[in-house]
Amino acid sequence: MTRDGTVQNAAAATPTTLEQALPHYGSAYLLTVSDAARPHVVEVTAQLTAGLLEVRGHGRRSTSNAEARSEVTVLWPATDPGGRALIVDGRASVAEDRLFLTVARAILHRSGDAAGDAAPADACISDCVELGFTRA
């Protein structure tokens, strides 16, 4: 482990906290669920503010969905081929034009290599790194 809390591996340092990971990502996608139980996805920007993930750029439908069903996800795609996506799950609250997410879970996710050894049907073959985060 390095001085800043990242884990050093052969290729590059892997962040161990959400605070460390966020600067490496750009635009994100906010995922909410409609009244008809359909997923709704919009591109947004997000930053940590006082322990909450502050989301901007969502519209009326996302706001309505988050007010009715506060469990939402924010996804940042991998920035490089073979890289990890950043996924943050949490509970949303809406204030004016902003959505604030109380983080419940944050992970770096990369699909596993299904071509490798046979794994049991219920086994997870993904390469995930659970991230720590400051609780609001």
Short mmCIF file of N, CA, C and O in Angstrom, two decimals:
data_model
loop_
_atom_site.label_atom_id
_atom_site.label_comp_id
_atom_site.label_asym_id
_atom_site.label_seq_id
_atom_site.Cartn_x
_atom_site.Cartn_y
_atom_site.Cartn_z
N MET A 1 0.85 -1.17 0.00
CA MET A 1 0.00 0.00 0.00
C MET A 1 0.91 1.24 0.00
O MET A 1 1.89 1.29 0.71
N THR A 2 0.52 2.24 -0.80
CA THR A 2 1.31 3.46 -0.88
C THR A 2 0.88 4.44 0.21
O THR A 2 -0.10 4.21 0.91
N ARG A 3 1.61 5.56 0.31
CA ARG A 3 1.33 6.55 1.36
C ARG A 3 -0.07 7.15 1.26
O ARG A 3 -0.67 7.50 2.26
N ASP A 4 -0.60 7.28 0.01
CA ASP A 4 -1.92 7.90 -0.14
C ASP A 4 -3.07 6.90 0.00
O ASP A 4 -4.23 7.24 -0.21
N GLY A 5 -2.78 5.65 0.34
CA GLY A 5 -3.83 4.66 0.59
C GLY A 5 -4.20 3.83 -0.62
O GLY A 5 -5.10 3.01 -0.56
N THR A 6 -3.52 4.01 -1.76
CA THR A 6 -3.81 3.19 -2.92
C THR A 6 -3.01 1.90 -2.84
O THR A 6 -1.97 1.83 -2.20
N VAL A 7 -3.51 0.88 -3.51
CA VAL A 7 -2.81 -0.40 -3.56
C VAL A 7 -2.00 -0.43 -4.84
O VAL A 7 -2.54 -0.22 -5.93
N GLN A 8 -0.70 -0.68 -4.73
CA GLN A 8 0.18 -0.70 -5.89
C GLN A 8 0.14 -2.09 -6.50
O GLN A 8 0.35 -3.09 -5.83
N ASN A 9 -0.12 -2.16 -7.81
CA ASN A 9 -0.02 -3.44 -8.51
C ASN A 9 0.95 -3.28 -9.66
O ASN A 9 1.53 -2.22 -9.85
N ALA A 10 1.15 -4.31 -10.44
CA ALA A 10 2.16 -4.28 -11.49
C ALA A 10 1.87 -3.22 -12.55
O ALA A 10 2.76 -2.60 -13.09
N ALA A 11 0.60 -2.98 -12.88
CA ALA A 11 0.26 -2.04 -13.95
C ALA A 11 0.16 -0.61 -13.44
O ALA A 11 0.73 0.30 -14.01
N ALA A 12 -0.58 -0.39 -12.39
CA ALA A 12 -0.80 0.96 -11.87
C ALA A 12 -1.41 0.87 -10.49
O ALA A 12 -1.87 -0.18 -10.06
N ALA A 13 -1.41 2.00 -9.80
CA ALA A 13 -2.01 2.03 -8.46
C ALA A 13 -3.53 1.96 -8.60
O ALA A 13 -4.12 2.66 -9.42
N THR A 14 -4.15 1.12 -7.80
CA THR A 14 -5.60 0.99 -7.80
C THR A 14 -6.16 1.77 -6.62
O THR A 14 -5.75 1.51 -5.48
N PRO A 15 -7.07 2.71 -6.88
CA PRO A 15 -7.66 3.45 -5.76
C PRO A 15 -8.34 2.50 -4.78
O PRO A 15 -8.87 1.45 -5.17
N THR A 16 -8.34 2.88 -3.50
CA THR A 16 -9.01 2.09 -2.48
C THR A 16 -10.20 2.83 -1.90
O THR A 16 -10.96 2.27 -1.12
N THR A 17 -10.38 4.11 -2.29
CA THR A 17 -11.51 4.91 -1.80
C THR A 17 -12.21 5.59 -2.96
O THR A 17 -11.59 5.84 -4.02
N LEU A 18 -13.46 5.93 -2.77
CA LEU A 18 -14.22 6.66 -3.77
C LEU A 18 -13.57 8.02 -4.04
O LEU A 18 -13.48 8.45 -5.18
N GLU A 19 -13.10 8.66 -2.99
CA GLU A 19 -12.45 9.97 -3.14
C GLU A 19 -11.23 9.89 -4.06
O GLU A 19 -10.98 10.80 -4.85
N GLN A 20 -10.48 8.79 -3.99
CA GLN A 20 -9.32 8.61 -4.85
C GLN A 20 -9.72 8.25 -6.28
O GLN A 20 -9.05 8.64 -7.23
N ALA A 21 -10.79 7.51 -6.45
CA ALA A 21 -11.19 7.03 -7.77
C ALA A 21 -11.85 8.11 -8.63
O ALA A 21 -11.60 8.18 -9.84
N LEU A 22 -12.69 8.95 -8.05
CA LEU A 22 -13.48 9.91 -8.82
C LEU A 22 -12.67 10.79 -9.77
O LEU A 22 -13.12 11.01 -10.90
N PRO A 23 -11.52 11.32 -9.39
CA PRO A 23 -10.79 12.19 -10.32
C PRO A 23 -10.36 11.51 -11.62
O PRO A 23 -10.02 12.19 -12.59
N HIS A 24 -10.40 10.19 -11.68
CA HIS A 24 -9.98 9.46 -12.87
C HIS A 24 -11.12 9.24 -13.87
O HIS A 24 -10.91 8.61 -14.90
N TYR A 25 -12.30 9.75 -13.57
CA TYR A 25 -13.48 9.52 -14.40
C TYR A 25 -14.10 10.85 -14.82
O TYR A 25 -13.98 11.86 -14.13
N GLY A 26 -14.80 10.85 -15.95
CA GLY A 26 -15.47 12.04 -16.47
C GLY A 26 -16.97 11.97 -16.26
O GLY A 26 -17.44 11.83 -15.14
N SER A 27 -17.70 12.01 -17.37
CA SER A 27 -19.16 11.96 -17.31
C SER A 27 -19.63 10.64 -16.74
O SER A 27 -18.98 9.61 -16.92
N ALA A 28 -20.78 10.69 -16.09
CA ALA A 28 -21.38 9.51 -15.48
C ALA A 28 -22.79 9.31 -16.01
O ALA A 28 -23.32 10.17 -16.73
N TYR A 29 -23.40 8.21 -15.64
CA TYR A 29 -24.78 7.91 -15.99
C TYR A 29 -25.57 7.66 -14.72
O TYR A 29 -25.16 6.83 -13.90
N LEU A 30 -26.68 8.38 -14.56
CA LEU A 30 -27.58 8.19 -13.44
C LEU A 30 -28.66 7.21 -13.87
O LEU A 30 -29.32 7.40 -14.89
N LEU A 31 -28.85 6.16 -13.06
CA LEU A 31 -29.87 5.15 -13.35
C LEU A 31 -30.96 5.23 -12.29
O LEU A 31 -30.68 5.08 -11.09
N THR A 32 -32.18 5.49 -12.75
CA THR A 32 -33.35 5.52 -11.87
C THR A 32 -34.39 4.56 -12.44
O THR A 32 -34.21 4.01 -13.52
N VAL A 33 -35.49 4.38 -11.71
CA VAL A 33 -36.56 3.47 -12.14
C VAL A 33 -37.87 4.24 -12.18
O VAL A 33 -38.22 4.96 -11.24
N SER A 34 -38.62 4.07 -13.28
CA SER A 34 -39.88 4.79 -13.49
C SER A 34 -41.04 4.14 -12.72
O SER A 34 -40.89 3.04 -12.16
N ASP A 35 -42.19 4.80 -12.75
CA ASP A 35 -43.40 4.25 -12.13
C ASP A 35 -43.77 2.91 -12.74
O ASP A 35 -44.36 2.05 -12.08
N ALA A 36 -43.44 2.72 -14.02
CA ALA A 36 -43.75 1.47 -14.72
C ALA A 36 -42.63 0.44 -14.55
O ALA A 36 -42.61 -0.56 -15.27
N ALA A 37 -41.72 0.67 -13.62
CA ALA A 37 -40.60 -0.23 -13.32
C ALA A 37 -39.62 -0.36 -14.48
O ALA A 37 -38.95 -1.38 -14.63
N ARG A 38 -39.54 0.68 -15.30
CA ARG A 38 -38.59 0.70 -16.41
C ARG A 38 -37.36 1.50 -16.00
O ARG A 38 -37.46 2.53 -15.36
N PRO A 39 -36.19 1.06 -16.44
CA PRO A 39 -34.98 1.82 -16.14
C PRO A 39 -34.95 3.12 -16.93
O PRO A 39 -35.45 3.19 -18.06
N HIS A 40 -34.38 4.15 -16.33
CA HIS A 40 -34.21 5.45 -16.98
C HIS A 40 -32.77 5.86 -16.76
O HIS A 40 -32.30 5.90 -15.62
N VAL A 41 -32.05 6.16 -17.85
CA VAL A 41 -30.62 6.46 -17.77
C VAL A 41 -30.36 7.81 -18.42
O VAL A 41 -30.83 8.07 -19.53
N VAL A 42 -29.62 8.68 -17.72
CA VAL A 42 -29.22 9.97 -18.27
C VAL A 42 -27.76 10.24 -17.95
O VAL A 42 -27.25 9.81 -16.92
N GLU A 43 -27.10 10.98 -18.83
CA GLU A 43 -25.73 11.38 -18.59
C GLU A 43 -25.71 12.57 -17.63
O GLU A 43 -26.51 13.50 -17.77
N VAL A 44 -24.83 12.52 -16.65
CA VAL A 44 -24.75 13.55 -15.61
C VAL A 44 -23.28 13.84 -15.27
O VAL A 44 -22.38 13.15 -15.73
N THR A 45 -23.09 14.85 -14.44
CA THR A 45 -21.80 15.07 -13.79
C THR A 45 -22.02 14.83 -12.31
O THR A 45 -23.13 15.01 -11.80
N ALA A 46 -20.97 14.43 -11.62
CA ALA A 46 -21.09 14.14 -10.19
C ALA A 46 -19.78 14.45 -9.49
O ALA A 46 -18.70 14.25 -10.05
N GLN A 47 -19.90 14.93 -8.25
CA GLN A 47 -18.73 15.19 -7.42
C GLN A 47 -19.09 14.97 -5.98
O GLN A 47 -20.25 15.07 -5.60
N LEU A 48 -18.09 14.68 -5.16
CA LEU A 48 -18.32 14.52 -3.73
C LEU A 48 -18.36 15.90 -3.07
O LEU A 48 -17.51 16.74 -3.32
N THR A 49 -19.40 16.11 -2.27
CA THR A 49 -19.58 17.35 -1.53
C THR A 49 -20.02 17.00 -0.12
O THR A 49 -21.11 16.47 0.07
N ALA A 50 -19.17 17.27 0.86
CA ALA A 50 -19.48 17.01 2.27
C ALA A 50 -19.96 15.57 2.50
O ALA A 50 -20.92 15.33 3.22
N GLY A 51 -19.29 14.60 1.87
CA GLY A 51 -19.63 13.20 2.07
C GLY A 51 -20.80 12.69 1.25
O GLY A 51 -21.13 11.51 1.31
N LEU A 52 -21.43 13.56 0.46
CA LEU A 52 -22.53 13.16 -0.42
C LEU A 52 -22.06 13.26 -1.86
O LEU A 52 -21.23 14.11 -2.20
N LEU A 53 -22.62 12.41 -2.72
CA LEU A 53 -22.33 12.51 -4.14
C LEU A 53 -23.36 13.48 -4.73
O LEU A 53 -24.55 13.21 -4.74
N GLU A 54 -22.90 14.63 -5.18
CA GLU A 54 -23.77 15.66 -5.75
C GLU A 54 -23.86 15.42 -7.26
O GLU A 54 -22.84 15.41 -7.95
N VAL A 55 -25.07 15.24 -7.75
CA VAL A 55 -25.31 14.92 -9.16
C VAL A 55 -26.02 16.08 -9.82
O VAL A 55 -27.02 16.60 -9.30
N ARG A 56 -25.52 16.48 -10.98
CA ARG A 56 -26.13 17.57 -11.76
C ARG A 56 -26.32 17.13 -13.21
O ARG A 56 -25.58 16.29 -13.70
N GLY A 57 -27.30 17.74 -13.85
CA GLY A 57 -27.54 17.45 -15.26
C GLY A 57 -28.68 16.50 -15.52
O GLY A 57 -28.98 16.18 -16.66
N HIS A 58 -29.33 16.05 -14.48
CA HIS A 58 -30.48 15.16 -14.64
C HIS A 58 -31.70 16.02 -14.96
O HIS A 58 -31.71 17.22 -14.72
N GLY A 59 -32.73 15.40 -15.48
CA GLY A 59 -33.93 16.13 -15.86
C GLY A 59 -35.12 15.85 -14.96
O GLY A 59 -34.98 15.25 -13.89
N ARG A 60 -36.28 16.30 -15.42
CA ARG A 60 -37.52 16.15 -14.64
C ARG A 60 -37.87 14.69 -14.37
O ARG A 60 -38.30 14.33 -13.29
N ARG A 61 -37.70 13.85 -15.38
CA ARG A 61 -38.06 12.43 -15.21
C ARG A 61 -37.16 11.76 -14.17
O ARG A 61 -37.64 11.04 -13.30
N SER A 62 -35.86 12.02 -14.23
CA SER A 62 -34.93 11.45 -13.23
C SER A 62 -35.27 11.95 -11.84
O SER A 62 -35.25 11.19 -10.87
N THR A 63 -35.59 13.25 -11.74
CA THR A 63 -35.96 13.84 -10.45
C THR A 63 -37.20 13.17 -9.91
O THR A 63 -37.24 12.76 -8.74
N SER A 64 -38.21 13.03 -10.73
CA SER A 64 -39.46 12.39 -10.31
C SER A 64 -39.22 10.95 -9.89
O SER A 64 -39.73 10.49 -8.86
N ASN A 65 -38.44 10.23 -10.67
CA ASN A 65 -38.14 8.84 -10.34
C ASN A 65 -37.41 8.74 -8.99
O ASN A 65 -37.74 7.90 -8.15
N ALA A 66 -36.42 9.60 -8.79
CA ALA A 66 -35.62 9.56 -7.55
C ALA A 66 -36.46 9.95 -6.34
O ALA A 66 -36.26 9.41 -5.25
N GLU A 67 -37.39 10.87 -6.51
CA GLU A 67 -38.26 11.26 -5.39
C GLU A 67 -39.20 10.11 -5.01
O GLU A 67 -39.47 9.89 -3.84
N ALA A 68 -39.67 9.35 -6.01
CA ALA A 68 -40.59 8.24 -5.75
C ALA A 68 -39.88 6.97 -5.31
O ALA A 68 -40.40 6.21 -4.50
N ARG A 69 -38.69 6.72 -5.86
CA ARG A 69 -37.90 5.52 -5.55
C ARG A 69 -36.46 5.97 -5.40
O ARG A 69 -35.73 6.11 -6.38
N SER A 70 -36.06 6.19 -4.18
CA SER A 70 -34.79 6.87 -3.91
C SER A 70 -33.53 6.02 -4.12
O SER A 70 -32.43 6.55 -4.14
N GLU A 71 -33.67 4.72 -4.27
CA GLU A 71 -32.50 3.87 -4.51
C GLU A 71 -32.07 4.05 -5.97
O GLU A 71 -32.81 3.70 -6.89
N VAL A 72 -30.88 4.62 -6.18
CA VAL A 72 -30.38 4.90 -7.53
C VAL A 72 -28.93 4.43 -7.66
O VAL A 72 -28.28 4.10 -6.66
N THR A 73 -28.45 4.43 -8.89
CA THR A 73 -27.07 4.07 -9.18
C THR A 73 -26.47 5.13 -10.09
O THR A 73 -27.14 5.65 -10.96
N VAL A 74 -25.19 5.42 -9.86
CA VAL A 74 -24.43 6.27 -10.76
C VAL A 74 -23.29 5.41 -11.29
O VAL A 74 -22.59 4.74 -10.53
N LEU A 75 -23.11 5.43 -12.62
CA LEU A 75 -22.12 4.58 -13.29
C LEU A 75 -21.20 5.45 -14.14
O LEU A 75 -21.66 6.26 -14.94
N TRP A 76 -19.90 5.27 -13.93
CA TRP A 76 -18.89 5.87 -14.79
C TRP A 76 -18.29 4.72 -15.60
O TRP A 76 -17.73 3.79 -15.02
N PRO A 77 -18.37 4.77 -16.94
CA PRO A 77 -17.78 3.69 -17.72
C PRO A 77 -16.25 3.65 -17.57
O PRO A 77 -15.63 4.66 -17.21
N ALA A 78 -15.68 2.52 -17.88
CA ALA A 78 -14.23 2.39 -17.87
C ALA A 78 -13.64 3.40 -18.85
O ALA A 78 -14.22 3.67 -19.91
N THR A 79 -12.51 3.98 -18.50
CA THR A 79 -11.89 4.99 -19.35
C THR A 79 -10.95 4.39 -20.38
O THR A 79 -10.60 5.04 -21.36
N ASP A 80 -10.53 3.13 -20.17
CA ASP A 80 -9.63 2.45 -21.10
C ASP A 80 -10.16 1.05 -21.37
O ASP A 80 -10.80 0.45 -20.50
N PRO A 81 -9.87 0.50 -22.57
CA PRO A 81 -10.24 -0.90 -22.81
C PRO A 81 -9.62 -1.80 -21.74
O PRO A 81 -8.46 -1.66 -21.39
N GLY A 82 -10.43 -2.66 -21.18
CA GLY A 82 -9.96 -3.55 -20.12
C GLY A 82 -9.89 -2.89 -18.76
O GLY A 82 -9.50 -3.51 -17.78
N GLY A 83 -10.28 -1.61 -18.68
CA GLY A 83 -10.27 -0.89 -17.41
C GLY A 83 -11.50 -1.20 -16.58
O GLY A 83 -12.36 -1.99 -16.98
N ARG A 84 -11.59 -0.55 -15.44
CA ARG A 84 -12.71 -0.78 -14.54
C ARG A 84 -13.73 0.36 -14.62
O ARG A 84 -13.35 1.53 -14.69
N ALA A 85 -15.00 0.01 -14.58
CA ALA A 85 -16.07 0.98 -14.44
C ALA A 85 -16.21 1.30 -12.95
O ALA A 85 -15.90 0.46 -12.10
N LEU A 86 -16.68 2.49 -12.64
CA LEU A 86 -16.95 2.89 -11.26
C LEU A 86 -18.47 2.88 -11.09
O LEU A 86 -19.19 3.51 -11.87
N ILE A 87 -18.95 2.16 -10.09
CA ILE A 87 -20.38 2.04 -9.83
C ILE A 87 -20.65 2.45 -8.38
O ILE A 87 -20.03 1.92 -7.46
N VAL A 88 -21.57 3.39 -8.21
CA VAL A 88 -21.94 3.87 -6.88
C VAL A 88 -23.45 3.69 -6.71
O VAL A 88 -24.24 4.20 -7.51
N ASP A 89 -23.85 2.96 -5.69
CA ASP A 89 -25.26 2.78 -5.32
C ASP A 89 -25.55 3.60 -4.08
O ASP A 89 -24.68 3.76 -3.21
N GLY A 90 -26.78 4.11 -3.98
CA GLY A 90 -27.13 4.86 -2.78
C GLY A 90 -28.56 5.34 -2.78
O GLY A 90 -29.36 4.97 -3.64
N ARG A 91 -28.85 6.18 -1.81
CA ARG A 91 -30.19 6.73 -1.62
C ARG A 91 -30.15 8.21 -1.99
O ARG A 91 -29.35 8.98 -1.47
N ALA A 92 -31.05 8.60 -2.91
CA ALA A 92 -31.07 9.96 -3.43
C ALA A 92 -32.04 10.85 -2.67
O ALA A 92 -33.07 10.41 -2.18
N SER A 93 -31.66 12.12 -2.57
CA SER A 93 -32.58 13.17 -2.12
C SER A 93 -32.41 14.32 -3.09
O SER A 93 -31.32 14.54 -3.64
N VAL A 94 -33.50 15.06 -3.33
CA VAL A 94 -33.49 16.13 -4.33
C VAL A 94 -33.62 17.47 -3.63
O VAL A 94 -34.46 17.64 -2.75
N ALA A 95 -32.76 18.42 -4.03
CA ALA A 95 -32.81 19.79 -3.52
C ALA A 95 -32.57 20.72 -4.70
O ALA A 95 -31.49 20.71 -5.29
N GLU A 96 -33.60 21.50 -5.04
CA GLU A 96 -33.55 22.41 -6.19
C GLU A 96 -33.19 21.63 -7.44
O GLU A 96 -33.85 20.65 -7.75
N ASP A 97 -32.14 22.02 -8.16
CA ASP A 97 -31.77 21.34 -9.40
C ASP A 97 -30.71 20.27 -9.19
O ASP A 97 -30.15 19.75 -10.13
N ARG A 98 -30.46 19.92 -7.94
CA ARG A 98 -29.41 18.95 -7.64
C ARG A 98 -29.98 17.72 -6.95
O ARG A 98 -30.95 17.79 -6.23
N LEU A 99 -29.31 16.63 -7.20
CA LEU A 99 -29.65 15.37 -6.55
C LEU A 99 -28.45 15.01 -5.69
O LEU A 99 -27.31 15.10 -6.15
N PHE A 100 -28.69 14.64 -4.45
CA PHE A 100 -27.61 14.25 -3.54
C PHE A 100 -27.78 12.77 -3.21
O PHE A 100 -28.86 12.33 -2.85
N LEU A 101 -26.70 12.06 -3.35
CA LEU A 101 -26.72 10.62 -3.12
C LEU A 101 -25.93 10.29 -1.86
O LEU A 101 -24.76 10.62 -1.75
N THR A 102 -26.63 9.66 -0.90
CA THR A 102 -25.95 9.11 0.27
C THR A 102 -25.42 7.75 -0.17
O THR A 102 -26.20 6.84 -0.48
N VAL A 103 -24.13 7.62 -0.25
CA VAL A 103 -23.49 6.43 -0.82
C VAL A 103 -23.71 5.23 0.10
O VAL A 103 -23.48 5.30 1.31
N ALA A 104 -24.15 4.12 -0.49
CA ALA A 104 -24.30 2.86 0.24
C ALA A 104 -23.18 1.88 -0.14
O ALA A 104 -22.74 1.08 0.68
N ARG A 105 -22.74 1.95 -1.42
CA ARG A 105 -21.70 1.04 -1.90
C ARG A 105 -21.01 1.67 -3.10
O ARG A 105 -21.66 2.28 -3.94
N ALA A 106 -19.71 1.50 -3.17
CA ALA A 106 -18.93 1.98 -4.31
C ALA A 106 -17.94 0.89 -4.70
O ALA A 106 -17.24 0.36 -3.85
N ILE A 107 -17.92 0.55 -5.99
CA ILE A 107 -16.99 -0.48 -6.46
C ILE A 107 -16.37 -0.08 -7.80
O ILE A 107 -16.96 0.67 -8.57
N LEU A 108 -15.19 -0.59 -8.02
CA LEU A 108 -14.58 -0.58 -9.35
C LEU A 108 -14.86 -1.96 -9.93
O LEU A 108 -14.56 -2.97 -9.29
N HIS A 109 -15.45 -2.02 -11.12
CA HIS A 109 -15.89 -3.29 -11.69
C HIS A 109 -15.27 -3.51 -13.07
O HIS A 109 -15.25 -2.62 -13.90
N ARG A 110 -14.78 -4.73 -13.25
CA ARG A 110 -14.30 -5.17 -14.56
C ARG A 110 -14.78 -6.60 -14.75
O ARG A 110 -14.63 -7.43 -13.85
N SER A 111 -15.36 -6.89 -15.92
CA SER A 111 -15.85 -8.24 -16.18
C SER A 111 -14.71 -9.23 -16.14
O SER A 111 -13.61 -8.93 -16.61
N GLY A 112 -15.02 -10.39 -15.58
CA GLY A 112 -14.01 -11.44 -15.50
C GLY A 112 -13.83 -12.12 -16.84
O GLY A 112 -14.60 -11.93 -17.77
N ASP A 113 -12.82 -12.94 -16.96
CA ASP A 113 -12.52 -13.67 -18.18
C ASP A 113 -13.27 -14.99 -18.16
O ASP A 113 -12.85 -15.95 -17.52
N ALA A 114 -14.38 -15.04 -18.89
CA ALA A 114 -15.20 -16.25 -18.92
C ALA A 114 -14.51 -17.39 -19.65
O ALA A 114 -14.92 -18.53 -19.57
N ALA A 115 -13.44 -17.08 -20.40
CA ALA A 115 -12.74 -18.12 -21.15
C ALA A 115 -11.80 -18.94 -20.28
O ALA A 115 -11.27 -19.94 -20.72
N GLY A 116 -11.60 -18.51 -19.04
CA GLY A 116 -10.69 -19.21 -18.13
C GLY A 116 -11.28 -20.50 -17.63
O GLY A 116 -12.15 -21.10 -18.25
N ASP A 117 -10.80 -20.95 -16.50
CA ASP A 117 -11.29 -22.19 -15.90
C ASP A 117 -12.79 -22.13 -15.69
O ASP A 117 -13.35 -21.08 -15.41
N ALA A 118 -13.43 -23.28 -15.82
CA ALA A 118 -14.87 -23.35 -15.60
C ALA A 118 -15.17 -23.01 -14.15
O ALA A 118 -14.51 -23.47 -13.22
N ALA A 119 -16.16 -22.15 -13.96
CA ALA A 119 -16.56 -21.74 -12.62
C ALA A 119 -17.97 -22.23 -12.37
O ALA A 119 -18.75 -22.40 -13.30
N PRO A 120 -18.33 -22.46 -11.11
CA PRO A 120 -19.70 -22.85 -10.81
C PRO A 120 -20.68 -21.80 -11.35
O PRO A 120 -20.35 -20.61 -11.45
N ALA A 121 -21.87 -22.23 -11.71
CA ALA A 121 -22.87 -21.34 -12.31
C ALA A 121 -23.19 -20.13 -11.43
O ALA A 121 -23.50 -19.07 -11.94
N ASP A 122 -23.11 -20.28 -10.12
CA ASP A 122 -23.46 -19.17 -9.23
C ASP A 122 -22.25 -18.36 -8.78
O ASP A 122 -22.36 -17.47 -7.96
N ALA A 123 -21.07 -18.64 -9.35
CA ALA A 123 -19.85 -17.93 -8.95
C ALA A 123 -19.72 -16.61 -9.69
O ALA A 123 -20.08 -16.50 -10.86
N CYS A 124 -19.22 -15.60 -9.02
CA CYS A 124 -18.92 -14.31 -9.64
C CYS A 124 -17.53 -14.37 -10.24
O CYS A 124 -16.56 -14.67 -9.53
N ILE A 125 -17.41 -14.11 -11.53
CA ILE A 125 -16.10 -14.15 -12.16
C ILE A 125 -15.59 -12.74 -12.46
O ILE A 125 -14.56 -12.56 -13.10
N SER A 126 -16.29 -11.72 -11.99
CA SER A 126 -15.88 -10.34 -12.22
C SER A 126 -14.72 -9.95 -11.31
O SER A 126 -14.53 -10.52 -10.25
N ASP A 127 -13.96 -8.98 -11.78
CA ASP A 127 -12.83 -8.43 -11.03
C ASP A 127 -13.33 -7.13 -10.40
O ASP A 127 -13.42 -6.12 -11.09
N CYS A 128 -13.68 -7.15 -9.14
CA CYS A 128 -14.24 -5.99 -8.46
C CYS A 128 -13.36 -5.56 -7.30
O CYS A 128 -12.75 -6.39 -6.63
N VAL A 129 -13.31 -4.24 -7.09
CA VAL A 129 -12.60 -3.67 -5.95
C VAL A 129 -13.60 -2.84 -5.18
O VAL A 129 -14.15 -1.86 -5.69
N GLU A 130 -13.90 -3.27 -3.96
CA GLU A 130 -14.80 -2.52 -3.08
C GLU A 130 -14.06 -1.28 -2.61
O GLU A 130 -12.93 -1.37 -2.14
N LEU A 131 -14.69 -0.12 -2.74
CA LEU A 131 -14.06 1.14 -2.35
C LEU A 131 -14.61 1.63 -1.01
O LEU A 131 -15.81 1.54 -0.77
N GLY A 132 -13.74 2.17 -0.20
CA GLY A 132 -14.17 2.85 1.01
C GLY A 132 -14.68 4.24 0.64
O GLY A 132 -14.40 4.75 -0.44
N PHE A 133 -15.43 4.86 1.53
CA PHE A 133 -15.93 6.21 1.30
C PHE A 133 -16.27 6.85 2.62
O PHE A 133 -16.53 6.16 3.61
N THR A 134 -16.27 8.17 2.62
CA THR A 134 -16.63 8.93 3.79
C THR A 134 -18.15 8.98 3.89
O THR A 134 -18.83 9.34 2.94
N ARG A 135 -18.68 8.60 5.01
CA ARG A 135 -20.14 8.61 5.19
C ARG A 135 -20.60 10.01 5.60
O ARG A 135 -19.96 10.67 6.39
N ALA A 136 -21.72 10.40 5.00
CA ALA A 136 -22.28 11.73 5.29
C ALA A 136 -22.91 11.76 6.67
O ALA A 136 -23.33 10.77 7.21
#
